[in-house]
Coordinates of C-alpha atoms in Angstrom, one line a residue:
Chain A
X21 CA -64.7 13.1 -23.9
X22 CA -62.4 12.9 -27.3
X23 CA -64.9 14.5 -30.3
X24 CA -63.3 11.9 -32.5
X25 CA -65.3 9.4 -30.4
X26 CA -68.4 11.4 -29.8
X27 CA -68.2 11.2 -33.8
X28 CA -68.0 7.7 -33.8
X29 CA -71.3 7.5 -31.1
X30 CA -73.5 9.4 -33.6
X31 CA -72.3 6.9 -36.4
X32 CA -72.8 3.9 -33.9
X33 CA -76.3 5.5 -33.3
X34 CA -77.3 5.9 -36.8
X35 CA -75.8 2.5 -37.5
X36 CA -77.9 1.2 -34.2
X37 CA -81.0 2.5 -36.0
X38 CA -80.7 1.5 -39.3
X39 CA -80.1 -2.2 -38.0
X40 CA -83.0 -2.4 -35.3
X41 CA -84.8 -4.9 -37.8
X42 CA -88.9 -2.6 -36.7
X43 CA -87.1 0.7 -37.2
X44 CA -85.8 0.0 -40.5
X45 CA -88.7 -1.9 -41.9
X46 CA -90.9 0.7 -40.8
X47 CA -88.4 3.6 -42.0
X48 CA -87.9 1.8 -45.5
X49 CA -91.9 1.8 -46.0
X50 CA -92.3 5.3 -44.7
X51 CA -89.2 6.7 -46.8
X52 CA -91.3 4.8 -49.8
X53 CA -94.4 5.9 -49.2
X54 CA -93.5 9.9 -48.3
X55 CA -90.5 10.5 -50.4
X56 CA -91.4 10.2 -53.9
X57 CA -88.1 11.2 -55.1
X58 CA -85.5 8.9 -57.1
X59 CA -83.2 6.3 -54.9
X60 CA -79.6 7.1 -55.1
X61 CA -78.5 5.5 -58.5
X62 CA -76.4 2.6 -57.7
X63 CA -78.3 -0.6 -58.3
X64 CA -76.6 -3.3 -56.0
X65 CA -76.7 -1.5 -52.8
X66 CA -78.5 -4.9 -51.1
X67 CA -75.8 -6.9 -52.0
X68 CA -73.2 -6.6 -49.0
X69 CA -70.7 -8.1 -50.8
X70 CA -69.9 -5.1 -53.0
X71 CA -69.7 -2.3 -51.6
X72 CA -69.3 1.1 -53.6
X73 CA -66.9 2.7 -51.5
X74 CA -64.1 2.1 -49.3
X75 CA -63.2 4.8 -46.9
X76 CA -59.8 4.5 -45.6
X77 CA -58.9 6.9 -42.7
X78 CA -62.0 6.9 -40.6
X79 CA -61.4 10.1 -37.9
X80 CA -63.1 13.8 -38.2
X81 CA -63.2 13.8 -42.1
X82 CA -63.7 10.0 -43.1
X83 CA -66.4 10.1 -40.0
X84 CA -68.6 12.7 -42.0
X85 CA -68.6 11.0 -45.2
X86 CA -69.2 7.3 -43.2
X87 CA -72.6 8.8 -41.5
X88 CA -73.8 10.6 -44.5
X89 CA -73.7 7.3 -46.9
X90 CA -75.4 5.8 -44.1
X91 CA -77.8 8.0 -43.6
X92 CA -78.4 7.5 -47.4
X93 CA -78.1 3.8 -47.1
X94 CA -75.2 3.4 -49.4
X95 CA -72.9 0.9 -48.4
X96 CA -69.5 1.3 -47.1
X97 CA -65.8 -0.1 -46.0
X98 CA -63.7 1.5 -43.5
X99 CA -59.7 1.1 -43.4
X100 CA -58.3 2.5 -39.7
X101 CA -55.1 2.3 -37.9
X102 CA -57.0 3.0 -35.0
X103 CA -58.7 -0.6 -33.7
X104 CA -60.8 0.7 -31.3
X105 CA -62.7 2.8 -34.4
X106 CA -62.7 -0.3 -36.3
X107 CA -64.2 -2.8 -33.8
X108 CA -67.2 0.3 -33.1
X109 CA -67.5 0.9 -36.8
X110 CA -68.0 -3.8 -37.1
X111 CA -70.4 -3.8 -34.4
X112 CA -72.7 -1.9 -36.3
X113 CA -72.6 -4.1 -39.2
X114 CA -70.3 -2.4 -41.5
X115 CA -67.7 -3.8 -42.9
X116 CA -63.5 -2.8 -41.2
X117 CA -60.6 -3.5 -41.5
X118 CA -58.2 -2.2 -38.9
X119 CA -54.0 -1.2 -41.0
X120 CA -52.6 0.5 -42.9
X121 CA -54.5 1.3 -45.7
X122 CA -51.7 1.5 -48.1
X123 CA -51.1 -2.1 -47.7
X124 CA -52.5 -3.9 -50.8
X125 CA -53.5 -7.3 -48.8
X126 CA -55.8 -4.5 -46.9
X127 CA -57.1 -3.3 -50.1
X128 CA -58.0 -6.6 -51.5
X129 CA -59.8 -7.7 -48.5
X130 CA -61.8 -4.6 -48.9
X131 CA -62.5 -5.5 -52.2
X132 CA -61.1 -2.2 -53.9
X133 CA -61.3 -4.5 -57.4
X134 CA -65.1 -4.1 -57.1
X135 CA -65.9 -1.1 -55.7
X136 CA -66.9 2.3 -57.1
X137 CA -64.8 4.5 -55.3
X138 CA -61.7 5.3 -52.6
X139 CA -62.1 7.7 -50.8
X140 CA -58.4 8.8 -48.3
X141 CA -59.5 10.2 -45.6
X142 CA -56.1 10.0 -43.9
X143 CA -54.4 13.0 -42.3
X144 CA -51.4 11.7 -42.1
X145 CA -49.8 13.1 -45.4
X146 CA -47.2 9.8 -46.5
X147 CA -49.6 7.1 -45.2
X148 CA -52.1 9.1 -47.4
X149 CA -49.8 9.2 -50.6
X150 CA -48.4 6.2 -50.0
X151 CA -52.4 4.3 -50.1
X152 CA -53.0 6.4 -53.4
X153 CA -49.9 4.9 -54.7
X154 CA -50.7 1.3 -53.6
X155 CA -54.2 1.9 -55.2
X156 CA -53.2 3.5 -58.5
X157 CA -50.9 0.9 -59.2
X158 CA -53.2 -2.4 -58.4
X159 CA -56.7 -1.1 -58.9
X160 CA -56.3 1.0 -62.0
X161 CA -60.2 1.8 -62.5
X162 CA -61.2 2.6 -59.0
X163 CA -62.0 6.3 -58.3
X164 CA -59.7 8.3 -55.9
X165 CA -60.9 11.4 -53.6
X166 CA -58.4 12.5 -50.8
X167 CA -58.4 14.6 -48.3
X168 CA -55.5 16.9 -48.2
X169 CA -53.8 18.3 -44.8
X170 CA -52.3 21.9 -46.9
X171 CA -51.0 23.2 -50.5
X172 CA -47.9 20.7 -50.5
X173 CA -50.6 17.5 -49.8
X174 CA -52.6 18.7 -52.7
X175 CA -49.5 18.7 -54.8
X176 CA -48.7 15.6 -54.1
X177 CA -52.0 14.2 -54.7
X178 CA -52.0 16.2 -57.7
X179 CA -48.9 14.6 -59.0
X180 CA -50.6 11.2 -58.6
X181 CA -53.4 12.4 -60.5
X182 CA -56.3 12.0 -57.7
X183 CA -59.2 13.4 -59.3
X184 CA -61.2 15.2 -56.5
X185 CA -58.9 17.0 -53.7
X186 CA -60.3 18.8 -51.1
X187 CA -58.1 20.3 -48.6
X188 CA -59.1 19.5 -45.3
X189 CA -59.7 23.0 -43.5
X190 CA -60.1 25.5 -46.7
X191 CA -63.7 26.1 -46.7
X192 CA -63.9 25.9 -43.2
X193 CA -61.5 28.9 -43.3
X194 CA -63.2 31.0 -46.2
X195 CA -66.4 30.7 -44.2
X196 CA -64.6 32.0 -41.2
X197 CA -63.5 34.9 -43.3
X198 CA -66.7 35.7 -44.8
X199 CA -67.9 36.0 -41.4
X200 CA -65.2 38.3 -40.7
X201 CA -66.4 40.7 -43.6
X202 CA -69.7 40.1 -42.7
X203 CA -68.7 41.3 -39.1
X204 CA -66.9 44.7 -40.1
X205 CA -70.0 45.8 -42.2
X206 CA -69.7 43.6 -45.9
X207 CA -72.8 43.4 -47.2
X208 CA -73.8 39.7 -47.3
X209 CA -73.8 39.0 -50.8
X210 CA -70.5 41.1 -51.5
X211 CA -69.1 38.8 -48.8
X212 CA -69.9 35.8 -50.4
X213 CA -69.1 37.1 -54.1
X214 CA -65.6 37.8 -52.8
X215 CA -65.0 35.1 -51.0
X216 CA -66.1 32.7 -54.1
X217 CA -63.4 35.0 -56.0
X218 CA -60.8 34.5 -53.6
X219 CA -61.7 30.3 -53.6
X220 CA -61.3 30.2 -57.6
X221 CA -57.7 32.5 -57.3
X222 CA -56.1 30.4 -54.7
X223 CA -57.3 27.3 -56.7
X224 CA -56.0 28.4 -60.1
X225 CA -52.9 29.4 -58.0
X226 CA -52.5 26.4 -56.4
X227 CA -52.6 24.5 -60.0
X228 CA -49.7 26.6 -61.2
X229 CA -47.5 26.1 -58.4
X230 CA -48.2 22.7 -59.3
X231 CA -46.6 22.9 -62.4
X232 CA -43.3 24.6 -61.1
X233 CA -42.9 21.9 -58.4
X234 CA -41.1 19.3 -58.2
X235 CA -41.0 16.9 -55.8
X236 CA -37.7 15.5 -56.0
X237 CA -35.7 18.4 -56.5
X238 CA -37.6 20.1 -53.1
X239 CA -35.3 19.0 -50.8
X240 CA -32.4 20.0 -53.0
X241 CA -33.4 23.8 -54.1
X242 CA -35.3 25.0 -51.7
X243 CA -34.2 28.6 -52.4
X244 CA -34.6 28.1 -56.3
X245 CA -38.2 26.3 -56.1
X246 CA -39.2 29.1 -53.3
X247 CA -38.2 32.2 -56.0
X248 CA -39.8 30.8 -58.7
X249 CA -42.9 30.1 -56.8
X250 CA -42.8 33.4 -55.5
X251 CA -42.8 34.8 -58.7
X252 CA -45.6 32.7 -59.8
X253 CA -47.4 33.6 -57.0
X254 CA -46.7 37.3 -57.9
X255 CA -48.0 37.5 -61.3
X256 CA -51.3 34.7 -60.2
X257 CA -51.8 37.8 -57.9
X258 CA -51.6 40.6 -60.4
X259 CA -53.5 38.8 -62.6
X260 CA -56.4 38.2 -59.5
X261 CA -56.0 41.8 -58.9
X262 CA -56.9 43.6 -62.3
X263 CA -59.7 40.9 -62.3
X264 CA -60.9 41.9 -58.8
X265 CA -61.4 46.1 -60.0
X266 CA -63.9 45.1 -62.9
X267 CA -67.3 46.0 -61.5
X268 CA -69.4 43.6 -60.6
X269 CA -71.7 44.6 -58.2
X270 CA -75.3 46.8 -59.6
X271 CA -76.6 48.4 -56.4
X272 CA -79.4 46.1 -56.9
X273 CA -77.2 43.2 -56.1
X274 CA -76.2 44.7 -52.8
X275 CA -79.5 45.3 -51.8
Chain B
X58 CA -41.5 22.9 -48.8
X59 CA -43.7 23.1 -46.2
X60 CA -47.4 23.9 -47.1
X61 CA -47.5 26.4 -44.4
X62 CA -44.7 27.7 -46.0
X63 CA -46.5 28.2 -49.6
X64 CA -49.0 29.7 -48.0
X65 CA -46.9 32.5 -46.4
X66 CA -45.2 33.5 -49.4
X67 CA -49.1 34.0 -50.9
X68 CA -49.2 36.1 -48.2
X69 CA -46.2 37.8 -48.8
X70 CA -46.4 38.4 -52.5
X71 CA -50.1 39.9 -51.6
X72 CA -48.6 42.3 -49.5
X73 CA -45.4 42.8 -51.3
X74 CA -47.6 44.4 -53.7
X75 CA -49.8 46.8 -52.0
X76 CA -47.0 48.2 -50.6
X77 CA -45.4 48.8 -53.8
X78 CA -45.7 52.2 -53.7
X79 CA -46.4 52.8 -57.6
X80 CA -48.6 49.2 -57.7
X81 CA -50.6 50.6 -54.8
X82 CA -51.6 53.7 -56.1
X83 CA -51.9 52.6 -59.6
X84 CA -54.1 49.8 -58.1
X85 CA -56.2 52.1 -55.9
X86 CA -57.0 54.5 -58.9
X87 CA -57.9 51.8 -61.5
X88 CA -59.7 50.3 -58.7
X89 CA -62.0 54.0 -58.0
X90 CA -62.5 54.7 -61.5
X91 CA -63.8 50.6 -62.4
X92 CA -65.2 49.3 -59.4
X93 CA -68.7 51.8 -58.3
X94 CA -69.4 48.9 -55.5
X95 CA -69.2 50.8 -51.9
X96 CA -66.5 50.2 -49.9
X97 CA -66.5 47.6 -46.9
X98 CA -68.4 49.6 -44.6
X99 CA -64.8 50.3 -41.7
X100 CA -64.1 54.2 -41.2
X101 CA -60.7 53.9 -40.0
X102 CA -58.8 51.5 -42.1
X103 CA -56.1 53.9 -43.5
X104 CA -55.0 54.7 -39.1
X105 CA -52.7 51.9 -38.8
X106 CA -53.3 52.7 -34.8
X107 CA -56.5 51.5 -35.1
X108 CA -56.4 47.7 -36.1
X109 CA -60.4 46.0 -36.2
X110 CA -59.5 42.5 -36.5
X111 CA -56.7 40.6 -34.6
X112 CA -56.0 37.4 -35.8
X113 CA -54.5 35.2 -32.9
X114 CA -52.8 31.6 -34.7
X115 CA -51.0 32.4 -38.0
X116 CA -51.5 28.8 -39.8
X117 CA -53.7 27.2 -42.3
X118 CA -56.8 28.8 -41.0
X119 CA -55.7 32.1 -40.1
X120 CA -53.3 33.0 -43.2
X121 CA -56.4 32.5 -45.4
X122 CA -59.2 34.9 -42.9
X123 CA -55.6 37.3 -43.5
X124 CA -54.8 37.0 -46.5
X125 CA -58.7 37.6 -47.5
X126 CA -58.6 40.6 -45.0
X127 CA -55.5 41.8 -47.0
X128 CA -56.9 41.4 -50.4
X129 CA -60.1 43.9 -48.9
X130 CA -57.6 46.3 -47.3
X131 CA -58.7 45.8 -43.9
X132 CA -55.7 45.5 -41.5
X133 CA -55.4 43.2 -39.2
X134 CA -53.1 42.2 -36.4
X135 CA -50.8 38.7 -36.1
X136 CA -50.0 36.7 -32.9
X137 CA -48.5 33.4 -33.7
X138 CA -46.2 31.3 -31.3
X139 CA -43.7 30.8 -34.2
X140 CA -41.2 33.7 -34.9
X141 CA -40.9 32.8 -38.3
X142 CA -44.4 33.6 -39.4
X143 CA -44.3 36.8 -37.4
X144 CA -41.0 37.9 -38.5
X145 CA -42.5 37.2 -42.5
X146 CA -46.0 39.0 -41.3
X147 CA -43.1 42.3 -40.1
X148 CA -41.4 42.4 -43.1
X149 CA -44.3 42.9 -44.9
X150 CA -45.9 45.9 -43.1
X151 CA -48.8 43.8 -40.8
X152 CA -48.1 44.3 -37.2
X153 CA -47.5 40.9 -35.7
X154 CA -46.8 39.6 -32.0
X155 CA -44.6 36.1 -30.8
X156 CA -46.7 34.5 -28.4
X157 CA -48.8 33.1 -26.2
X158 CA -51.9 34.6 -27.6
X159 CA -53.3 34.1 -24.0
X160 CA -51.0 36.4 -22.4
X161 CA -53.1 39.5 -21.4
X162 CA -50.1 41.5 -21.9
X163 CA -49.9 40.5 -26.0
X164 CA -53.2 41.0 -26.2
X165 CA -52.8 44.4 -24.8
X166 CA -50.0 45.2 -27.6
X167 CA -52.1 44.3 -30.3
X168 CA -54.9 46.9 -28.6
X169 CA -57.3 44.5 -28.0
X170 CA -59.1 47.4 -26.0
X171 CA -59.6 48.8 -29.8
X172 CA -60.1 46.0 -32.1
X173 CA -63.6 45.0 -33.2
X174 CA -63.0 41.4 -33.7
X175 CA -60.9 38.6 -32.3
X176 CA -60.5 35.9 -34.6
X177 CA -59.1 32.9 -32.2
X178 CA -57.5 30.3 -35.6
X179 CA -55.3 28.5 -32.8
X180 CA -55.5 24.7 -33.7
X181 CA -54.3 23.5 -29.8
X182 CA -57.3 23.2 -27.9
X183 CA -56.2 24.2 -24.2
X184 CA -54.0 27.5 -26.0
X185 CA -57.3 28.3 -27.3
X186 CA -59.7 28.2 -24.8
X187 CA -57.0 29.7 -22.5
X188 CA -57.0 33.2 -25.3
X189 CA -60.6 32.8 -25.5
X190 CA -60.9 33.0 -21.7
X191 CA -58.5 36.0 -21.1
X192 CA -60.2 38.0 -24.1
X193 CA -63.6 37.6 -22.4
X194 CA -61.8 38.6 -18.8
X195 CA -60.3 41.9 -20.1
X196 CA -62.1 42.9 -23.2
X197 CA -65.6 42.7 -22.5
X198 CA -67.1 44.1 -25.9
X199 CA -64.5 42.0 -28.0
X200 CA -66.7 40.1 -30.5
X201 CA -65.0 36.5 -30.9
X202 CA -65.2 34.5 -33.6
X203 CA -63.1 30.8 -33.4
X204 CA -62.3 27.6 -35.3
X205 CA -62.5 24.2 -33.0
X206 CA -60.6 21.4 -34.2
X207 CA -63.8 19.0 -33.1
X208 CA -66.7 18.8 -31.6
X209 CA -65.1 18.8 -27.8
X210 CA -63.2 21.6 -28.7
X211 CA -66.2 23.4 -29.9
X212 CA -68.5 22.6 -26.5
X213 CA -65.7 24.0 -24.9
X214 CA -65.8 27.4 -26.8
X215 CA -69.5 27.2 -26.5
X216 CA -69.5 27.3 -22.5
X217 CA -67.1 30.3 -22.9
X218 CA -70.5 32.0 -25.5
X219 CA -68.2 32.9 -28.4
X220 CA -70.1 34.0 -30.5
X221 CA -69.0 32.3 -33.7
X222 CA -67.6 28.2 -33.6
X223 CA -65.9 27.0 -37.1
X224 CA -64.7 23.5 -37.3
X225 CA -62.0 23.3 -39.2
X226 CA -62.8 20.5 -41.1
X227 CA -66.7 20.3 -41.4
X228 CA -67.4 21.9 -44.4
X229 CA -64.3 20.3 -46.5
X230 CA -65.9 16.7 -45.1
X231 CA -69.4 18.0 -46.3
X232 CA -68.0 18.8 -49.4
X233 CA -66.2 15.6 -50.0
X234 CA -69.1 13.8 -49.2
X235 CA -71.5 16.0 -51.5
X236 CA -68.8 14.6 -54.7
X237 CA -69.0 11.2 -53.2
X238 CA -73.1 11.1 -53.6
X239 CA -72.4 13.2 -57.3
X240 CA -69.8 10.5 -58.2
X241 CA -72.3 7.5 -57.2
X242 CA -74.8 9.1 -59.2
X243 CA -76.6 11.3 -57.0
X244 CA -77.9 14.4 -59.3
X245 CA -76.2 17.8 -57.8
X246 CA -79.2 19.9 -56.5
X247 CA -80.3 16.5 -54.5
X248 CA -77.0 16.0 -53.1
X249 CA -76.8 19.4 -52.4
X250 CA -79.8 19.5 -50.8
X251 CA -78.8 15.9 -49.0
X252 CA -75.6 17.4 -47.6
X253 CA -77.3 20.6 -46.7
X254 CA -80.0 18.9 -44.3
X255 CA -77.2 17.2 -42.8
X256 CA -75.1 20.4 -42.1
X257 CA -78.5 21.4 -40.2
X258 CA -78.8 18.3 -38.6
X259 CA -75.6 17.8 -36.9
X260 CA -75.4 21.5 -35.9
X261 CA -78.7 20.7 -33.9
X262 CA -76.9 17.7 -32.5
X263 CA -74.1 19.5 -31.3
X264 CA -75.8 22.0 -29.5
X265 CA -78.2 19.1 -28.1
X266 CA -74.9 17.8 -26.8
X267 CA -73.5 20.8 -25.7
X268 CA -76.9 20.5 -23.2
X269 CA -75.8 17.5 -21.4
X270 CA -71.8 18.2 -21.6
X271 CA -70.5 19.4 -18.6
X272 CA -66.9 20.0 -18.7
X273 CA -65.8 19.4 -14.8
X274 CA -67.6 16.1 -14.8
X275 CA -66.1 15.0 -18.0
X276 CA -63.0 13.4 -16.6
X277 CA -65.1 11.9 -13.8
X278 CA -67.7 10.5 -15.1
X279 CA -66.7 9.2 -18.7
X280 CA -68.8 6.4 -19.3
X281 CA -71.9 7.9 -17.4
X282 CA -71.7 10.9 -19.7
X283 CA -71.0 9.0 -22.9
X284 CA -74.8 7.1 -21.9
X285 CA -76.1 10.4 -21.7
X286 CA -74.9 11.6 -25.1
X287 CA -75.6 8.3 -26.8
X288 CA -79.3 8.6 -25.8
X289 CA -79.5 12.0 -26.6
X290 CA -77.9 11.8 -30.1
X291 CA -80.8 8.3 -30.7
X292 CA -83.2 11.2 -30.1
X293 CA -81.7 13.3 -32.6
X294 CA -81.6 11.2 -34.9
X295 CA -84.9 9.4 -34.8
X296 CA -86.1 13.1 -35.6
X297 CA -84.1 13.8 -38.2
X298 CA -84.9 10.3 -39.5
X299 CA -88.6 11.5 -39.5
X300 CA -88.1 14.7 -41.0
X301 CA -85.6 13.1 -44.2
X302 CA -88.9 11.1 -45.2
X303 CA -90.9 13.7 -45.7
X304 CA -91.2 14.8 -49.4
X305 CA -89.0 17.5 -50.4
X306 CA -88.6 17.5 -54.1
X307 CA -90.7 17.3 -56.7
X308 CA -89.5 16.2 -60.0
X309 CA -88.7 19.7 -61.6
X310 CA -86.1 20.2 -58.7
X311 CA -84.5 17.0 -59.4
X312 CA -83.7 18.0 -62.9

């Protein structure tokens, strides 16, 4: 069985739950009378008719962020290519919409004028630039995060001026390494400190390679854009370095 | 230019200057007399023979557990089925193998009989299981570490009992949806917390799944399993359900 759909079960049970009219009466007066802390702060949440977020790209990433606003009863849209995902996601009740997500009629039926929030969850790196576009240019107010597949995604996000980026498999690979360390005898807390280091440098670096690219002339000076990236890269690095030998750690913080 | 790309030239630049000669020792010195943290805890990292972590799959995920490795002085070994990213990995002092990473005979080069550590980064599901498989054939005490690109993929590295599973893109989608709750108006340390009991949660679910999943009915039996999973991820949920009502913060944690 595909994971992508063994994803879409869990959402299609939590949906199946949340809809059972018992289960979520009693779960709503239980939540109320055991959880005395504040509801989420968005104050039409009943009203089906806006929504706070669309979610366009529903697979492994848009998935994730579908079932945890659900499991926080917050509202959402889904946009999908995919019209399998989309008839599963309408079943449950949620709102769908099965296209591109880059098309504006799309957008407007999802109501992007009203909601909060977009969040691309697309992989697909022109199909996610190209919905950013559509968005930015029609919905002026709405909120973009994306998802971005690697460094020349993010900089094309960042050249549209998306607010949140989050690339798609970095901190699944800096936990990886700080297992790694952890593995070869790195204290646990010096793992995680240098990990956290390495997260900020290769975030500051990616901003400055962002300001020495250009998109149009890429495909034109390949050579030229890769040298002066390169030496970027080489003094973001020297800089990281003569950061990295201050001392940091007291022994008690290894301990 | 290829994000891949970008990422390899970090790489390069990293290594370009520890093996500087003057940088390096310069580096190494300032680094002894300012930094009185111990050293990560491996006894043999100046033998180039002896290599304690090969890194099998050169892309997104393994460049960054490499280029982390790198940063700590901790070699490591390259096997990546492009010759370009080897060739760049050569140049640069890091052994690296073109490959199959499955081949016993690769793995043999890259003195798998020495290593400490396998980490399988390989984003094709079959290519991995298959180097997974023929690691735990020939090199018994190899410790394995591996990213899965879902959750099928991961089931299928937990029947092989590796003995860490990283999904490439479950902690980016946490992290997204953590902002999505902060953007909505969700104070931090409840979203945190929010996200963090859903990490937990679906964990739990997976290895629930990974109960009922058996791999040679999978193809068979499709819709028979798919009933099994459904039910078995309603249970999991319900509980977790339960568990979210009770009261976890009280209002000093919420500010």
């Amino acid at each position: 069985m595909d994971g992508q759909l063994v994803d879409l079960m869990v959402i299609v049970v939590t949906l199946s739950m949340m809809l059972t009219p018992l289960t979520f009466v009693l779960n709503d007066a239980l939540g109320r009378w055991l959880d005395p802390a504040p509801p989420v702060h968005y104050d039409s949440m009943e009203d089906a008719e806006e929504v706070p977020v669309i979610i366009a790209g529903f697979g492994r990433v848009g998935q994730i962020v579908g079932r945890l606003l659900n499991a926080r009863r917050i509202p959402f849209t889904a946009l999908d290519a995919s019209a399998d995902q989309v008839e599963t996601v309408r079943r449950f009740g949620r709102t769908a919409y099965y296209g591109d997500a880059s098309r504006l009629d799309l957008l407007r039926a999802a109501k992007a004028d009203k909601a909060r929030l977009l969040v691309v969850a697309i992989d697909d790196v022109e199909a996610s630039v190209r919905t950013v576009q559509t968005a930015r240019a029609h919905f002026p107010d709405l909120r973009i995060f994306a998802r971005a597949r690697n460094r020349f995604h993010a900089h094309r996000l960042m050249d549209l001026n998306v607010e949140l980026i989050e690339r798609e498999t970095f901190l699944g690979s800096l936990d990886l390494a700080r297992n790694v360390l952890e593995a070869l005898g790195t204290p646990a807390p010096e793992a995680a400190l240098v990990v956290e280091r390495f997260r900020a440098h290769d975030e500051r670096t990616l901003r400055r390679q962002h300001a020495v690219y250009h998109d149009e002339k890429q495909l034109i000076q390949t050579s030229k854009e890769a040298a002066d990236e390169l030496e970027s890269l080489f003094e973001s690095d020297r800089e990281s370095s003569a950061a990295e030998g201050k001392p940091v750690f007291s022994p008690a913080d290894v301990r």
